[in-house]
Short mmCIF file of C-alpha atoms in Angstrom, two decimals:
data_model
loop_
_atom_site.label_atom_id
_atom_site.label_comp_id
_atom_site.label_asym_id
_atom_site.label_seq_id
_atom_site.Cartn_x
_atom_site.Cartn_y
_atom_site.Cartn_z
CA ALA A 25 3.14 -52.21 -27.56
CA MET A 26 5.93 -51.02 -29.86
CA LEU A 27 3.59 -48.41 -31.35
CA LYS A 28 2.83 -46.98 -27.93
CA VAL A 29 6.50 -46.85 -26.97
CA TYR A 30 7.24 -45.08 -30.25
CA LEU A 31 4.38 -42.59 -29.78
CA MET A 32 5.40 -41.86 -26.21
CA ASN A 33 8.97 -41.04 -27.22
CA VAL A 34 7.95 -38.94 -30.22
CA LEU A 35 5.32 -36.98 -28.27
CA TRP A 36 7.73 -36.43 -25.37
CA MET A 37 10.39 -35.03 -27.68
CA LEU A 38 7.87 -32.94 -29.63
CA PHE A 39 6.21 -31.40 -26.56
CA CYS A 40 9.57 -30.66 -24.97
CA PHE A 41 10.89 -29.14 -28.20
CA VAL A 42 7.93 -26.73 -28.32
CA GLY A 43 8.43 -25.92 -24.63
CA ALA A 44 12.12 -25.23 -25.17
CA LEU A 45 11.31 -22.87 -28.06
CA MET A 46 8.89 -20.96 -25.80
CA THR A 47 11.53 -20.44 -23.10
CA PRO A 48 12.72 -17.04 -24.42
CA LEU A 49 9.13 -15.76 -24.22
CA TYR A 50 8.92 -16.97 -20.62
CA CYS A 51 12.18 -15.18 -19.74
CA LEU A 52 10.97 -12.01 -21.44
CA PHE A 53 7.60 -12.09 -19.71
CA THR A 54 9.02 -12.80 -16.24
CA MET A 55 12.15 -10.67 -16.72
CA SER A 56 14.16 -13.56 -15.31
CA LEU A 57 16.77 -15.93 -16.67
CA ASP A 58 15.82 -18.62 -14.13
CA THR A 59 14.33 -21.28 -16.41
CA ARG A 60 14.10 -24.14 -13.92
CA LYS A 61 10.49 -23.71 -12.80
CA TRP A 62 9.31 -23.17 -16.38
CA ALA A 63 11.12 -26.24 -17.69
CA HIS A 64 10.29 -28.58 -14.80
CA GLU A 65 6.92 -27.45 -13.46
CA VAL A 66 5.32 -26.33 -16.73
CA VAL A 67 6.92 -28.04 -19.73
CA GLU A 68 7.90 -31.40 -18.20
CA ARG A 69 4.79 -31.72 -16.03
CA SER A 70 2.33 -30.77 -18.80
CA CYS A 71 4.09 -33.06 -21.27
CA ALA A 72 4.03 -36.04 -18.91
CA LYS A 73 0.38 -35.61 -17.95
CA TRP A 74 -0.79 -35.27 -21.53
CA ILE A 75 1.10 -38.38 -22.56
CA CYS A 76 -0.56 -40.39 -19.78
CA LYS A 77 -3.98 -39.04 -20.75
CA LEU A 78 -3.51 -39.62 -24.47
CA ILE A 79 -1.88 -43.04 -24.74
CA ILE A 80 -1.07 -44.69 -21.39
CA ALA A 81 -3.83 -44.87 -18.74
CA PRO A 82 -5.51 -42.86 -15.98
CA VAL A 83 -3.27 -42.16 -12.98
CA GLU A 84 -4.44 -42.49 -9.38
CA VAL A 85 -2.46 -40.87 -6.56
CA LYS A 86 -2.94 -41.68 -2.89
CA GLY A 87 -1.14 -40.47 0.23
CA MET A 88 -0.14 -36.99 -0.94
CA GLU A 89 -0.66 -35.78 2.61
CA HIS A 90 2.63 -37.49 3.48
CA ILE A 91 4.66 -35.23 1.17
CA PRO A 92 3.22 -31.70 1.55
CA LYS A 93 4.74 -28.95 -0.59
CA ASP A 94 6.40 -27.20 2.34
CA PHE A 95 8.03 -30.51 3.32
CA CYS A 96 9.58 -30.86 -0.14
CA SER A 97 10.83 -27.27 -0.27
CA LYS A 98 12.62 -27.20 3.08
CA SER A 99 16.41 -27.27 3.39
CA PRO A 100 17.76 -29.87 3.35
CA ALA A 101 15.12 -31.21 1.00
CA PRO A 102 14.08 -34.88 1.13
CA VAL A 103 15.25 -37.60 -1.24
CA LEU A 104 12.35 -39.23 -3.11
CA ILE A 105 12.74 -42.86 -4.17
CA ALA A 106 10.52 -45.22 -6.13
CA ASN A 107 10.53 -48.63 -7.77
CA HIS A 108 11.20 -48.57 -11.51
CA ASP A 109 8.91 -50.70 -13.67
CA SER A 110 9.00 -49.04 -17.09
CA GLN A 111 9.37 -45.79 -18.99
CA ILE A 112 5.82 -44.99 -17.89
CA ASP A 113 7.15 -44.29 -14.39
CA LEU A 114 8.81 -41.10 -15.62
CA ALA A 115 5.52 -39.68 -16.87
CA ALA A 116 3.31 -40.89 -14.02
CA THR A 117 5.46 -39.36 -11.26
CA TYR A 118 4.60 -35.84 -12.45
CA TYR A 119 1.10 -36.37 -11.06
CA LEU A 120 2.70 -35.88 -7.65
CA GLU A 121 3.01 -32.18 -8.58
CA ARG A 122 6.15 -31.64 -6.55
CA GLU A 123 9.48 -30.15 -7.52
CA TRP A 124 12.58 -32.33 -7.86
CA ARG A 125 15.65 -33.05 -9.93
CA TRP A 126 16.32 -36.19 -11.95
CA ILE A 127 19.64 -37.94 -12.49
CA ALA A 128 20.37 -38.85 -16.09
CA LYS A 129 23.27 -39.65 -18.39
CA SER A 130 24.80 -36.58 -20.00
CA SER A 131 24.06 -38.07 -23.43
CA VAL A 132 20.38 -37.16 -22.82
CA LYS A 133 21.37 -33.61 -23.80
CA PHE A 134 21.47 -34.73 -27.42
CA LEU A 135 17.83 -35.90 -27.51
CA PRO A 136 15.75 -33.34 -29.44
CA GLY A 137 13.58 -31.31 -27.09
CA VAL A 138 14.10 -33.56 -24.10
CA GLY A 139 17.78 -32.71 -23.74
CA GLN A 140 17.20 -28.99 -23.93
CA VAL A 141 14.41 -29.10 -21.33
CA MET A 142 16.54 -31.26 -19.03
CA TRP A 143 19.32 -28.68 -19.29
CA LEU A 144 16.93 -25.75 -18.75
CA GLY A 145 15.50 -27.59 -15.73
CA ARG A 146 19.03 -27.99 -14.32
CA HIS A 147 18.71 -31.71 -13.70
CA VAL A 148 21.79 -33.71 -12.69
CA LEU A 149 23.49 -34.96 -15.86
CA ILE A 150 26.48 -37.24 -15.37
CA ASP A 151 29.08 -39.10 -17.40
CA ARG A 152 29.87 -42.72 -16.58
CA VAL A 153 33.58 -42.09 -17.18
CA LYS A 154 35.99 -39.70 -15.50
CA SER A 155 35.62 -36.10 -16.65
CA LYS A 156 38.73 -34.72 -18.38
CA SER A 157 37.98 -31.19 -17.16
CA THR A 158 37.35 -31.95 -13.47
CA GLY A 159 39.04 -35.33 -13.03
CA LYS A 160 35.93 -36.58 -11.17
CA THR A 161 34.03 -39.76 -11.95
CA GLY A 162 30.34 -39.76 -12.84
CA ALA A 163 29.45 -41.26 -9.46
CA ARG A 164 31.37 -38.56 -7.62
CA ASN A 165 29.71 -35.82 -9.66
CA LEU A 166 26.34 -37.42 -8.92
CA TYR A 167 26.87 -37.11 -5.17
CA ILE A 168 28.27 -33.57 -5.38
CA GLN A 169 25.39 -32.23 -7.47
CA SER A 170 22.75 -34.17 -5.54
CA ASN A 171 24.04 -32.88 -2.21
CA GLU A 172 24.01 -29.31 -3.53
CA SER A 173 20.44 -29.69 -4.76
CA VAL A 174 19.19 -31.13 -1.46
CA GLN A 175 20.96 -28.42 0.55
CA ASN A 176 19.42 -25.76 -1.69
CA GLY A 177 15.91 -27.03 -0.99
CA VAL A 178 15.27 -29.03 -4.19
CA PRO A 179 14.55 -32.76 -3.67
CA MET A 180 16.29 -35.46 -5.68
CA PHE A 181 14.09 -38.15 -7.27
CA ILE A 182 15.96 -41.42 -7.63
CA PHE A 183 15.07 -44.91 -8.87
CA PRO A 184 17.41 -46.98 -6.65
CA GLN A 185 16.89 -50.15 -8.69
CA GLY A 186 19.15 -48.64 -11.34
CA THR A 187 17.28 -50.51 -14.07
CA ARG A 188 13.67 -51.33 -14.83
CA ARG A 189 11.62 -54.48 -15.24
CA LEU A 190 7.84 -54.41 -15.60
CA GLY A 191 6.02 -56.30 -12.88
CA GLU A 192 9.13 -57.13 -10.85
CA ARG A 193 10.62 -55.28 -7.89
CA LEU A 194 14.42 -55.43 -8.06
CA PRO A 195 16.79 -54.80 -5.10
CA PHE A 196 17.56 -51.17 -4.31
CA LYS A 197 21.11 -49.85 -4.52
CA ASP A 198 22.33 -47.63 -1.69
CA GLY A 199 23.08 -44.37 -3.53
CA ALA A 200 19.87 -42.59 -2.46
CA PHE A 201 20.36 -43.74 1.13
CA LYS A 202 23.89 -42.28 1.14
CA ILE A 203 22.64 -38.93 -0.15
CA ALA A 204 19.93 -38.80 2.52
CA THR A 205 22.25 -39.74 5.38
CA GLU A 206 25.03 -37.39 4.26
CA ASN A 207 22.58 -34.50 4.26
CA LYS A 208 20.67 -35.62 7.38
CA THR A 209 17.37 -35.51 5.54
CA SER A 210 14.34 -37.72 4.95
CA LEU A 211 14.14 -40.61 2.50
CA VAL A 212 10.60 -40.74 1.11
CA PRO A 213 9.50 -44.06 -0.48
CA ILE A 214 6.96 -43.92 -3.32
CA SER A 215 5.30 -47.01 -4.76
CA LEU A 216 4.49 -47.13 -8.48
CA GLU A 217 2.14 -49.81 -9.75
CA ILE A 218 2.10 -50.04 -13.55
CA PRO A 219 -0.52 -52.43 -15.01
CA LEU A 220 1.10 -55.31 -16.91
CA THR A 221 -1.23 -54.50 -19.82
CA ALA A 222 -0.27 -50.80 -19.96
CA TRP A 223 1.66 -51.06 -23.23
CA ASN A 224 -0.79 -53.48 -24.87
CA SER A 225 -4.12 -51.88 -23.98
CA PHE A 226 -6.37 -50.07 -26.49
CA TYR A 227 -6.51 -46.99 -24.26
CA PRO A 228 -7.81 -44.32 -24.84
CA PHE A 229 -10.33 -46.10 -27.09
CA LYS A 230 -11.12 -48.62 -24.35
CA ALA A 231 -10.94 -48.32 -20.57
CA ALA A 232 -7.65 -49.42 -19.02
CA PRO A 233 -6.54 -50.23 -15.44
CA PRO A 234 -5.06 -47.11 -13.81
CA VAL A 235 -1.46 -46.45 -12.95
CA LYS A 236 -1.35 -46.27 -9.15
CA ILE A 237 0.99 -44.14 -7.07
#
């Protein structure tokens, strides 16, 4: 289990680091400085899918007809929510192949590769303490940036549990609900089912139960 966790983190940072280095080529080729789609829809998505294929498990997705692409790109955009079982959730959700923004601690910026791609993808990075420059708390910044994203047609993806525990559904906090109601938009629930053996299986050398979305 520890080996798989280690490999997942190393591969994630490595793939993202390579993607971040390729960003100038993308900007040159497209003649655009807008790096969000490259970072989120190409680098992050490819990285996540390859990690699932290489070391986690197959991923099965059902019910995509309920979140069509035009539904996710409207303004205001919906707020996507899901249960949070483990780190695997972050990779598996990219099989939805939709655009969104994550919420993460600002310290993520210092992770090699991952931090740079998160910044290039313009995800919502917050501090838990009051900002000296703006005087706003992390929670307040979270709502401001999330509301702006939703109004600009980019969904927010939130794990309302706030923490993760494999095999156990914890109570949801109300932050995602507040964002949806403030913006008069839809709250879309997504169920993630991570096999209890995901970290301990011999996949890809032996078949493993799929991650179900």
